[in-house]
Amino acid sequence: MSTAIAVVLMLALAAYAVFGGADFGAGFWDLTAGGPERGAEPRAVIERSIGPVWEANHVWLIFIFVVTWTAFPAAYESIALTLFVPLTLAALGIVLRGASFAFRKVVVTLRFRRVFGAAFALSSVVVPFCMGAIAGGIASGHVPSGGKAGDPVDSWLNPTSVVTGVLGVVVAAYLAAVYLVWDARHFGQFSMAEYFRRRAVASAVAAAVVAVVGLFVLNADAPHVFDGLTSRALPTAILSVVCGFGALVLLMRYAARGARILAVLAVALIIVSWGIAQWPYILPESLTVSAAAAPEGTLVTLLVAVGLALVIVVPGFVLLYVLEQRALLREDETEDAGDRTIITGG
């Protein structure tokens, strides 16, 4: 039963990486778009793309927390006590990012739009870095078992955490760029499609470089996970590389639809590979999944609740994304006082 819950948790992590990751990555491209005039068009594409769905993506994060503390309370306690700094930074970043994204569209002066835009963009980088650092701290064994608190600094600012944090930022940027290529082409903005295609290719190469560096770091700092990646998780890791390379080839050939599918698979398989490599531990190498599991009755009830959630929530997500892809959820584009301020520079 604990294995089934662990699989559910791994799939939820993959879903958050794919959907929420792209959401954060869009903020990275907002940050690097340039000044108000040069960055106006790419930022408009970004706002149009993530506007209808950005709030929904964090459902996966809430689901992950609920499942973890319900099914594996011993592990959740240790993680929360040890990694409270990056967890707090991520939570604050998510709140700041959401508020800034909303306020940026309604304030009427260029100065405040810049402030809220900077807060949105910077928090979009901080959050995926913290998420990656948390994963790195767990993988490298810096979280002790038994409900004990590990070092609040070394637990997330160690070599593995830094590399996985950077990888989180780069992968999020890569996913967002691939999605934005499709979105721009879908609405006939071919110059913007080319703009994001070049960035998707560059971020794909950067992600590959960071991943290769990460293997050397894992070998030195997280040997259990490295051994798992080079043995039991090797097939899924290779498949992730193949999907990533295929997405890169399709991007080079301007095949946005196929590239998007392969990019999603490549990122999801990274999460799956990590889960398989870490098995059977939830906290390598001190706490196994079975030892951390809640009583059998709790796990059964949780599985029933997960099944009900799939029946109730997933169709809503599917409908949301279908309506978004068909542009039926777009906000009316009106030129308010803030727009005129940016145009005139007043």
mmCIF file of C-alpha atoms in Angstrom:
data_model
loop_
_atom_site.group_PDB
_atom_site.id
_atom_site.type_symbol
_atom_site.label_atom_id
_atom_site.label_comp_id
_atom_site.label_asym_id
_atom_site.label_seq_id
_atom_site.Cartn_x
_atom_site.Cartn_y
_atom_site.Cartn_z
ATOM 1 C CA MET A 1 0.000 0.000 0.000
ATOM 2 C CA SER A 2 2.821 2.423 0.842
ATOM 3 C CA THR A 3 4.346 1.729 -2.566
ATOM 4 C CA ALA A 4 1.111 2.721 -4.308
ATOM 5 C CA ILE A 5 1.012 5.996 -2.377
ATOM 6 C CA ALA A 6 4.671 6.637 -3.219
ATOM 7 C CA VAL A 7 3.873 6.182 -6.918
ATOM 8 C CA VAL A 8 0.959 8.625 -6.613
ATOM 9 C CA LEU A 9 3.266 11.136 -4.922
ATOM 10 C CA MET A 10 5.904 10.743 -7.637
ATOM 11 C CA LEU A 11 3.323 11.296 -10.387
ATOM 12 C CA ALA A 12 2.023 14.392 -8.578
ATOM 13 C CA LEU A 13 5.572 15.746 -8.387
ATOM 14 C CA ALA A 14 5.949 15.131 -12.122
ATOM 15 C CA ALA A 15 2.663 16.949 -12.794
ATOM 16 C CA TYR A 16 3.759 19.947 -10.730
ATOM 17 C CA ALA A 17 7.116 20.017 -12.511
ATOM 18 C CA VAL A 18 5.417 19.977 -15.911
ATOM 19 C CA PHE A 19 2.626 22.471 -15.233
ATOM 20 C CA GLY A 20 3.881 24.596 -12.361
ATOM 21 C CA GLY A 21 7.432 24.498 -13.696
ATOM 22 C CA ALA A 22 6.409 26.025 -16.992
ATOM 23 C CA ASP A 23 4.473 28.649 -15.057
ATOM 24 C CA PHE A 24 7.604 29.674 -13.156
ATOM 25 C CA GLY A 25 9.690 29.483 -16.319
ATOM 26 C CA ALA A 26 7.456 32.070 -17.941
ATOM 27 C CA GLY A 27 8.476 34.420 -15.154
ATOM 28 C CA PHE A 28 12.128 33.784 -15.993
ATOM 29 C CA TRP A 29 11.545 34.923 -19.587
ATOM 30 C CA ASP A 30 9.612 37.917 -18.238
ATOM 31 C CA LEU A 31 12.679 38.790 -16.154
ATOM 32 C CA THR A 32 15.037 38.577 -19.152
ATOM 33 C CA ALA A 33 12.726 40.193 -21.736
ATOM 34 C CA GLY A 34 14.353 43.622 -21.493
ATOM 35 C CA GLY A 35 13.045 47.120 -20.864
ATOM 36 C CA PRO A 36 9.423 48.298 -21.121
ATOM 37 C CA GLU A 37 9.535 48.876 -24.874
ATOM 38 C CA ARG A 38 11.720 45.968 -26.008
ATOM 39 C CA GLY A 39 10.067 43.526 -23.621
ATOM 40 C CA ALA A 40 6.467 44.599 -24.158
ATOM 41 C CA GLU A 41 5.611 42.047 -26.860
ATOM 42 C CA PRO A 42 7.124 38.933 -25.217
ATOM 43 C CA ARG A 43 5.592 39.920 -21.885
ATOM 44 C CA ALA A 44 2.195 40.233 -23.560
ATOM 45 C CA VAL A 45 2.567 36.686 -24.923
ATOM 46 C CA ILE A 46 3.557 35.445 -21.463
ATOM 47 C CA GLU A 47 0.613 37.112 -19.736
ATOM 48 C CA ARG A 48 -1.819 35.795 -22.312
ATOM 49 C CA SER A 49 -0.400 32.284 -22.025
ATOM 50 C CA ILE A 50 -0.323 31.855 -18.248
ATOM 51 C CA GLY A 51 -3.135 34.222 -17.260
ATOM 52 C CA PRO A 52 -6.020 31.713 -17.390
ATOM 53 C CA VAL A 53 -4.204 28.806 -15.686
ATOM 54 C CA TRP A 54 -1.460 30.052 -13.351
ATOM 55 C CA GLU A 55 -3.561 29.782 -10.167
ATOM 56 C CA ALA A 56 -4.653 26.218 -10.910
ATOM 57 C CA ASN A 57 -1.126 24.857 -11.187
ATOM 58 C CA HIS A 58 -0.492 25.098 -7.441
ATOM 59 C CA VAL A 59 -3.226 22.547 -6.761
ATOM 60 C CA TRP A 60 -0.545 19.940 -7.443
ATOM 61 C CA LEU A 61 1.713 21.415 -4.757
ATOM 62 C CA ILE A 62 -1.057 21.380 -2.170
ATOM 63 C CA PHE A 63 -1.840 17.791 -3.147
ATOM 64 C CA ILE A 64 1.829 16.835 -2.657
ATOM 65 C CA PHE A 65 1.953 18.336 0.826
ATOM 66 C CA VAL A 66 -1.323 16.725 1.911
ATOM 67 C CA VAL A 67 -0.357 13.275 0.632
ATOM 68 C CA THR A 68 3.117 13.483 2.187
ATOM 69 C CA TRP A 69 2.046 14.505 5.672
ATOM 70 C CA THR A 70 -0.863 12.027 5.648
ATOM 71 C CA ALA A 71 0.940 8.999 4.228
ATOM 72 C CA PHE A 72 4.498 9.606 5.454
ATOM 73 C CA PRO A 73 4.253 11.778 8.590
ATOM 74 C CA ALA A 74 7.699 10.793 9.909
ATOM 75 C CA ALA A 75 9.382 11.918 6.682
ATOM 76 C CA TYR A 76 7.252 15.061 6.452
ATOM 77 C CA GLU A 77 8.234 16.048 9.997
ATOM 78 C CA SER A 78 11.945 15.674 9.269
ATOM 79 C CA ILE A 79 11.698 17.524 5.951
ATOM 80 C CA ALA A 80 9.746 20.426 7.442
ATOM 81 C CA LEU A 81 12.067 20.760 10.448
ATOM 82 C CA THR A 82 15.243 20.629 8.368
ATOM 83 C CA LEU A 83 14.272 22.448 5.178
ATOM 84 C CA PHE A 84 12.062 25.138 6.685
ATOM 85 C CA VAL A 85 14.187 27.934 5.169
ATOM 86 C CA PRO A 86 13.740 26.993 1.459
ATOM 87 C CA LEU A 87 10.157 25.901 2.140
ATOM 88 C CA THR A 88 9.396 29.320 3.652
ATOM 89 C CA LEU A 89 11.173 31.146 0.838
ATOM 90 C CA ALA A 90 9.226 29.127 -1.737
ATOM 91 C CA ALA A 91 5.915 29.824 0.003
ATOM 92 C CA LEU A 92 6.637 33.545 0.226
ATOM 93 C CA GLY A 93 7.778 33.541 -3.387
ATOM 94 C CA ILE A 94 4.562 31.892 -4.563
ATOM 95 C CA VAL A 95 2.440 34.442 -2.683
ATOM 96 C CA LEU A 96 4.539 37.401 -3.853
ATOM 97 C CA ARG A 97 4.534 36.102 -7.406
ATOM 98 C CA GLY A 98 0.773 35.716 -7.540
ATOM 99 C CA ALA A 99 0.072 39.089 -5.968
ATOM 100 C CA SER A 100 2.570 40.837 -8.235
ATOM 101 C CA PHE A 101 1.170 39.185 -11.350
ATOM 102 C CA ALA A 102 -2.321 40.381 -10.442
ATOM 103 C CA PHE A 103 -1.345 43.920 -9.373
ATOM 104 C CA ARG A 104 0.919 44.509 -12.345
ATOM 105 C CA LYS A 105 -2.063 44.405 -14.662
ATOM 106 C CA VAL A 106 -4.159 46.954 -12.755
ATOM 107 C CA VAL A 107 -1.744 49.630 -11.532
ATOM 108 C CA VAL A 108 -1.684 52.717 -13.710
ATOM 109 C CA THR A 109 1.870 54.014 -13.511
ATOM 110 C CA LEU A 110 4.984 52.674 -15.161
ATOM 111 C CA ARG A 111 7.017 52.848 -11.936
ATOM 112 C CA PHE A 112 4.676 50.536 -10.011
ATOM 113 C CA ARG A 113 4.287 48.207 -12.952
ATOM 114 C CA ARG A 114 8.040 47.843 -12.982
ATOM 115 C CA VAL A 115 8.080 47.120 -9.232
ATOM 116 C CA PHE A 116 5.392 44.461 -9.454
ATOM 117 C CA GLY A 117 6.876 43.065 -12.657
ATOM 118 C CA ALA A 118 10.286 42.706 -10.995
ATOM 119 C CA ALA A 119 8.734 41.003 -7.975
ATOM 120 C CA PHE A 120 6.852 38.585 -10.233
ATOM 121 C CA ALA A 121 9.925 37.764 -12.285
ATOM 122 C CA LEU A 122 12.412 37.414 -9.412
ATOM 123 C CA SER A 123 10.086 35.212 -7.359
ATOM 124 C CA SER A 124 9.600 33.048 -10.465
ATOM 125 C CA VAL A 125 13.322 32.254 -10.259
ATOM 126 C CA VAL A 126 13.582 31.922 -6.470
ATOM 127 C CA VAL A 127 10.746 29.381 -6.153
ATOM 128 C CA PRO A 128 11.997 26.725 -8.623
ATOM 129 C CA PHE A 129 15.520 27.115 -7.218
ATOM 130 C CA CYS A 130 14.208 26.450 -3.709
ATOM 131 C CA MET A 131 12.167 23.481 -4.921
ATOM 132 C CA GLY A 132 15.211 22.004 -6.612
ATOM 133 C CA ALA A 133 17.352 22.695 -3.551
ATOM 134 C CA ILE A 134 14.826 20.860 -1.378
ATOM 135 C CA ALA A 135 14.987 17.846 -3.683
ATOM 136 C CA GLY A 136 18.785 17.995 -3.614
ATOM 137 C CA GLY A 137 18.869 18.175 0.175
ATOM 138 C CA ILE A 138 16.686 15.092 0.431
ATOM 139 C CA ALA A 139 18.615 13.164 -2.234
ATOM 140 C CA SER A 140 22.001 13.905 -0.681
ATOM 141 C CA GLY A 141 20.948 12.644 2.747
ATOM 142 C CA HIS A 142 21.014 15.994 4.556
ATOM 143 C CA VAL A 143 17.573 15.373 6.089
ATOM 144 C CA PRO A 144 17.858 13.080 9.130
ATOM 145 C CA SER A 145 15.106 10.639 10.035
ATOM 146 C CA GLY A 146 13.305 10.323 13.350
ATOM 147 C CA GLY A 147 11.712 13.766 13.329
ATOM 148 C CA LYS A 148 15.052 15.452 13.919
ATOM 149 C CA ALA A 149 16.106 18.778 12.484
ATOM 150 C CA GLY A 150 19.191 18.804 10.303
ATOM 151 C CA ASP A 151 21.419 21.767 9.579
ATOM 152 C CA PRO A 152 19.178 24.632 8.347
ATOM 153 C CA VAL A 153 21.884 25.936 5.982
ATOM 154 C CA ASP A 154 23.895 22.958 4.741
ATOM 155 C CA SER A 155 20.709 20.987 4.160
ATOM 156 C CA TRP A 156 19.823 23.135 1.129
ATOM 157 C CA LEU A 157 23.043 24.977 0.279
ATOM 158 C CA ASN A 158 25.175 21.931 -0.444
ATOM 159 C CA PRO A 159 26.613 20.926 -3.867
ATOM 160 C CA THR A 160 23.693 18.656 -4.801
ATOM 161 C CA SER A 161 21.080 21.202 -3.732
ATOM 162 C CA VAL A 162 22.745 24.034 -5.634
ATOM 163 C CA VAL A 163 22.992 21.974 -8.832
ATOM 164 C CA THR A 164 19.405 20.695 -8.599
ATOM 165 C CA GLY A 165 18.217 24.215 -7.789
ATOM 166 C CA VAL A 166 19.894 25.600 -10.894
ATOM 167 C CA LEU A 167 18.556 22.661 -12.897
ATOM 168 C CA GLY A 168 15.058 23.469 -11.627
ATOM 169 C CA VAL A 169 15.328 27.052 -12.875
ATOM 170 C CA VAL A 170 16.759 26.044 -16.260
ATOM 171 C CA VAL A 171 14.253 23.229 -16.842
ATOM 172 C CA ALA A 172 11.363 25.533 -15.911
ATOM 173 C CA ALA A 173 12.639 28.120 -18.403
ATOM 174 C CA TYR A 174 12.989 25.421 -21.064
ATOM 175 C CA LEU A 175 9.444 24.131 -20.592
ATOM 176 C CA ALA A 176 7.992 27.642 -20.618
ATOM 177 C CA ALA A 177 9.831 28.567 -23.814
ATOM 178 C CA VAL A 178 8.581 25.417 -25.569
ATOM 179 C CA TYR A 179 5.001 26.144 -24.487
ATOM 180 C CA LEU A 180 5.295 29.778 -25.530
ATOM 181 C CA VAL A 181 6.513 28.781 -29.005
ATOM 182 C CA TRP A 182 3.310 26.846 -29.488
ATOM 183 C CA ASP A 183 1.149 29.583 -27.998
ATOM 184 C CA ALA A 184 2.681 32.325 -30.128
ATOM 185 C CA ARG A 185 2.293 30.281 -33.319
ATOM 186 C CA HIS A 186 -1.263 29.374 -32.371
ATOM 187 C CA PHE A 187 -2.170 33.087 -32.369
ATOM 188 C CA GLY A 188 -0.219 33.972 -35.483
ATOM 189 C CA GLN A 189 2.649 35.793 -33.753
ATOM 190 C CA PHE A 190 5.384 34.123 -35.757
ATOM 191 C CA SER A 191 8.107 36.588 -34.780
ATOM 192 C CA MET A 192 7.422 35.801 -31.125
ATOM 193 C CA ALA A 193 7.379 32.094 -31.919
ATOM 194 C CA GLU A 194 10.879 32.434 -33.327
ATOM 195 C CA TYR A 195 11.895 34.562 -30.328
ATOM 196 C CA PHE A 196 10.888 31.833 -27.875
ATOM 197 C CA ARG A 197 12.123 29.019 -30.123
ATOM 198 C CA ARG A 198 15.667 30.373 -29.907
ATOM 199 C CA ARG A 199 15.357 30.575 -26.144
ATOM 200 C CA ALA A 200 13.943 27.073 -25.945
ATOM 201 C CA VAL A 201 16.945 25.718 -27.841
ATOM 202 C CA ALA A 202 19.403 27.666 -25.676
ATOM 203 C CA SER A 203 17.749 26.565 -22.426
ATOM 204 C CA ALA A 204 17.647 22.937 -23.623
ATOM 205 C CA VAL A 205 21.405 23.018 -24.157
ATOM 206 C CA ALA A 206 21.892 24.719 -20.783
ATOM 207 C CA ALA A 207 19.749 22.066 -19.073
ATOM 208 C CA ALA A 208 21.839 19.313 -20.656
ATOM 209 C CA VAL A 209 25.065 20.926 -19.434
ATOM 210 C CA VAL A 210 23.732 21.350 -15.880
ATOM 211 C CA ALA A 211 22.464 17.746 -15.893
ATOM 212 C CA VAL A 212 25.881 16.430 -16.884
ATOM 213 C CA VAL A 213 27.557 18.496 -14.162
ATOM 214 C CA GLY A 214 24.913 17.217 -11.769
ATOM 215 C CA LEU A 215 25.905 13.613 -12.421
ATOM 216 C CA PHE A 216 29.440 14.313 -11.225
ATOM 217 C CA VAL A 217 28.093 16.129 -8.175
ATOM 218 C CA LEU A 218 25.710 13.266 -7.367
ATOM 219 C CA ASN A 219 28.521 10.759 -7.655
ATOM 220 C CA ALA A 220 30.479 12.654 -5.003
ATOM 221 C CA ASP A 221 27.691 13.972 -2.778
ATOM 222 C CA ALA A 222 24.707 11.597 -3.198
ATOM 223 C CA PRO A 223 26.153 8.163 -4.066
ATOM 224 C CA HIS A 224 22.946 6.231 -3.360
ATOM 225 C CA VAL A 225 20.949 8.266 -5.871
ATOM 226 C CA PHE A 226 23.810 8.210 -8.376
ATOM 227 C CA ASP A 227 24.042 4.419 -8.115
ATOM 228 C CA GLY A 228 20.285 4.194 -8.624
ATOM 229 C CA LEU A 229 20.405 6.439 -11.682
ATOM 230 C CA THR A 230 23.101 4.281 -13.259
ATOM 231 C CA SER A 231 21.307 0.995 -12.505
ATOM 232 C CA ARG A 232 17.593 0.577 -11.780
ATOM 233 C CA ALA A 233 16.614 4.060 -13.045
ATOM 234 C CA LEU A 234 18.876 3.938 -16.102
ATOM 235 C CA PRO A 235 16.103 3.023 -18.608
ATOM 236 C CA THR A 236 13.883 5.969 -17.612
ATOM 237 C CA ALA A 237 16.904 8.296 -17.467
ATOM 238 C CA ILE A 238 17.914 7.272 -20.991
ATOM 239 C CA LEU A 239 14.332 7.710 -22.183
ATOM 240 C CA SER A 240 14.315 11.213 -20.687
ATOM 241 C CA VAL A 241 17.508 12.047 -22.597
ATOM 242 C CA VAL A 242 16.042 10.655 -25.813
ATOM 243 C CA CYS A 243 12.845 12.691 -25.393
ATOM 244 C CA GLY A 244 14.849 15.805 -24.617
ATOM 245 C CA PHE A 245 17.055 15.321 -27.663
ATOM 246 C CA GLY A 246 13.999 14.642 -29.823
ATOM 247 C CA ALA A 247 12.358 17.840 -28.587
ATOM 248 C CA LEU A 248 15.519 19.773 -29.434
ATOM 249 C CA VAL A 249 15.573 18.328 -32.965
ATOM 250 C CA LEU A 250 11.910 19.183 -33.484
ATOM 251 C CA LEU A 251 12.492 22.708 -32.222
ATOM 252 C CA MET A 252 15.294 23.078 -34.750
ATOM 253 C CA ARG A 253 12.859 21.866 -37.418
ATOM 254 C CA TYR A 254 10.075 24.237 -36.243
ATOM 255 C CA ALA A 255 7.766 21.372 -35.185
ATOM 256 C CA ALA A 256 6.302 23.018 -32.082
ATOM 257 C CA ARG A 257 3.540 20.504 -31.325
ATOM 258 C CA GLY A 258 5.800 17.455 -31.265
ATOM 259 C CA ALA A 259 8.486 19.365 -29.355
ATOM 260 C CA ARG A 260 6.001 20.262 -26.647
ATOM 261 C CA ILE A 261 4.973 16.641 -26.098
ATOM 262 C CA LEU A 262 8.554 15.382 -25.984
ATOM 263 C CA ALA A 263 9.629 18.209 -23.666
ATOM 264 C CA VAL A 264 6.857 17.303 -21.220
ATOM 265 C CA LEU A 265 7.893 13.647 -21.296
ATOM 266 C CA ALA A 266 11.571 14.523 -20.829
ATOM 267 C CA VAL A 267 10.891 16.603 -17.705
ATOM 268 C CA ALA A 268 8.364 14.161 -16.239
ATOM 269 C CA LEU A 269 10.846 11.316 -16.700
ATOM 270 C CA ILE A 270 13.484 13.261 -14.769
ATOM 271 C CA ILE A 271 11.180 13.158 -11.730
ATOM 272 C CA VAL A 272 10.370 9.491 -12.301
ATOM 273 C CA SER A 273 14.067 8.660 -12.607
ATOM 274 C CA TRP A 274 14.804 10.446 -9.341
ATOM 275 C CA GLY A 275 12.055 8.500 -7.571
ATOM 276 C CA ILE A 276 13.274 5.158 -8.903
ATOM 277 C CA ALA A 277 16.911 5.976 -8.139
ATOM 278 C CA GLN A 278 16.068 6.883 -4.544
ATOM 279 C CA TRP A 279 13.949 3.762 -3.958
ATOM 280 C CA PRO A 280 13.299 2.210 -1.458
ATOM 281 C CA TYR A 281 14.208 5.259 0.627
ATOM 282 C CA ILE A 282 12.135 8.340 1.125
ATOM 283 C CA LEU A 283 15.083 9.835 3.042
ATOM 284 C CA PRO A 284 18.275 8.271 1.694
ATOM 285 C CA GLU A 285 19.760 6.271 3.363
ATOM 286 C CA SER A 286 18.017 6.497 6.711
ATOM 287 C CA LEU A 287 14.265 6.056 6.220
ATOM 288 C CA THR A 288 12.525 3.708 3.797
ATOM 289 C CA VAL A 289 9.112 4.306 2.280
ATOM 290 C CA SER A 290 7.591 1.389 4.182
ATOM 291 C CA ALA A 291 9.089 2.452 7.521
ATOM 292 C CA ALA A 292 7.828 6.017 7.108
ATOM 293 C CA ALA A 293 4.309 4.987 6.105
ATOM 294 C CA ALA A 294 1.236 5.725 8.201
ATOM 295 C CA PRO A 295 -0.996 2.874 9.452
ATOM 296 C CA GLU A 296 -2.672 0.699 6.826
ATOM 297 C CA GLY A 297 -6.131 2.145 7.458
ATOM 298 C CA THR A 298 -4.868 5.659 6.820
ATOM 299 C CA LEU A 299 -3.220 4.609 3.554
ATOM 300 C CA VAL A 300 -6.378 2.871 2.319
ATOM 301 C CA THR A 301 -8.499 5.919 3.123
ATOM 302 C CA LEU A 302 -5.985 8.158 1.399
ATOM 303 C CA LEU A 303 -6.027 6.014 -1.741
ATOM 304 C CA VAL A 304 -9.837 6.243 -1.825
ATOM 305 C CA ALA A 305 -9.600 10.030 -1.461
ATOM 306 C CA VAL A 306 -7.037 10.178 -4.263
ATOM 307 C CA GLY A 307 -9.338 8.134 -6.489
ATOM 308 C CA LEU A 308 -12.218 10.508 -5.798
ATOM 309 C CA ALA A 309 -9.959 13.489 -6.492
ATOM 310 C CA LEU A 310 -8.998 12.021 -9.855
ATOM 311 C CA VAL A 311 -12.653 11.608 -10.774
ATOM 312 C CA ILE A 312 -13.694 15.070 -9.570
ATOM 313 C CA VAL A 313 -10.690 17.308 -10.174
ATOM 314 C CA VAL A 314 -8.914 15.936 -13.255
ATOM 315 C CA PRO A 315 -11.887 16.498 -15.630
ATOM 316 C CA GLY A 316 -11.943 20.107 -14.460
ATOM 317 C CA PHE A 317 -8.256 20.474 -15.289
ATOM 318 C CA VAL A 318 -8.795 18.929 -18.703
ATOM 319 C CA LEU A 319 -11.678 21.314 -19.408
ATOM 320 C CA LEU A 320 -9.613 24.284 -18.202
ATOM 321 C CA TYR A 321 -6.715 23.515 -20.533
ATOM 322 C CA VAL A 322 -8.986 22.725 -23.485
ATOM 323 C CA LEU A 323 -10.795 26.042 -23.084
ATOM 324 C CA GLU A 324 -7.471 27.837 -22.672
ATOM 325 C CA GLN A 325 -6.034 26.270 -25.834
ATOM 326 C CA ARG A 326 -9.130 27.334 -27.747
ATOM 327 C CA ALA A 327 -8.716 30.910 -26.447
ATOM 328 C CA LEU A 328 -12.088 30.843 -24.709
ATOM 329 C CA LEU A 329 -10.657 32.058 -21.400
ATOM 330 C CA ARG A 330 -8.681 35.043 -22.654
ATOM 331 C CA GLU A 331 -9.165 38.295 -20.847
ATOM 332 C CA ASP A 332 -10.342 41.217 -22.938
ATOM 333 C CA GLU A 333 -7.366 43.277 -23.969
ATOM 334 C CA THR A 334 -8.215 46.867 -23.116
ATOM 335 C CA GLU A 335 -5.922 49.851 -23.206
ATOM 336 C CA ASP A 336 -6.252 51.346 -19.754
ATOM 337 C CA ALA A 337 -4.402 54.259 -18.206
ATOM 338 C CA GLY A 338 -1.449 52.034 -17.359
ATOM 339 C CA ASP A 339 -1.106 50.934 -20.977
ATOM 340 C CA ARG A 340 -1.135 54.525 -22.140
ATOM 341 C CA THR A 341 1.494 55.420 -19.546
ATOM 342 C CA ILE A 342 3.821 52.741 -20.877
ATOM 343 C CA ILE A 343 3.236 53.752 -24.481
ATOM 344 C CA THR A 344 3.843 57.434 -23.866
ATOM 345 C CA GLY A 345 6.557 56.939 -21.274
ATOM 346 C CA GLY A 346 4.700 59.197 -18.825
#
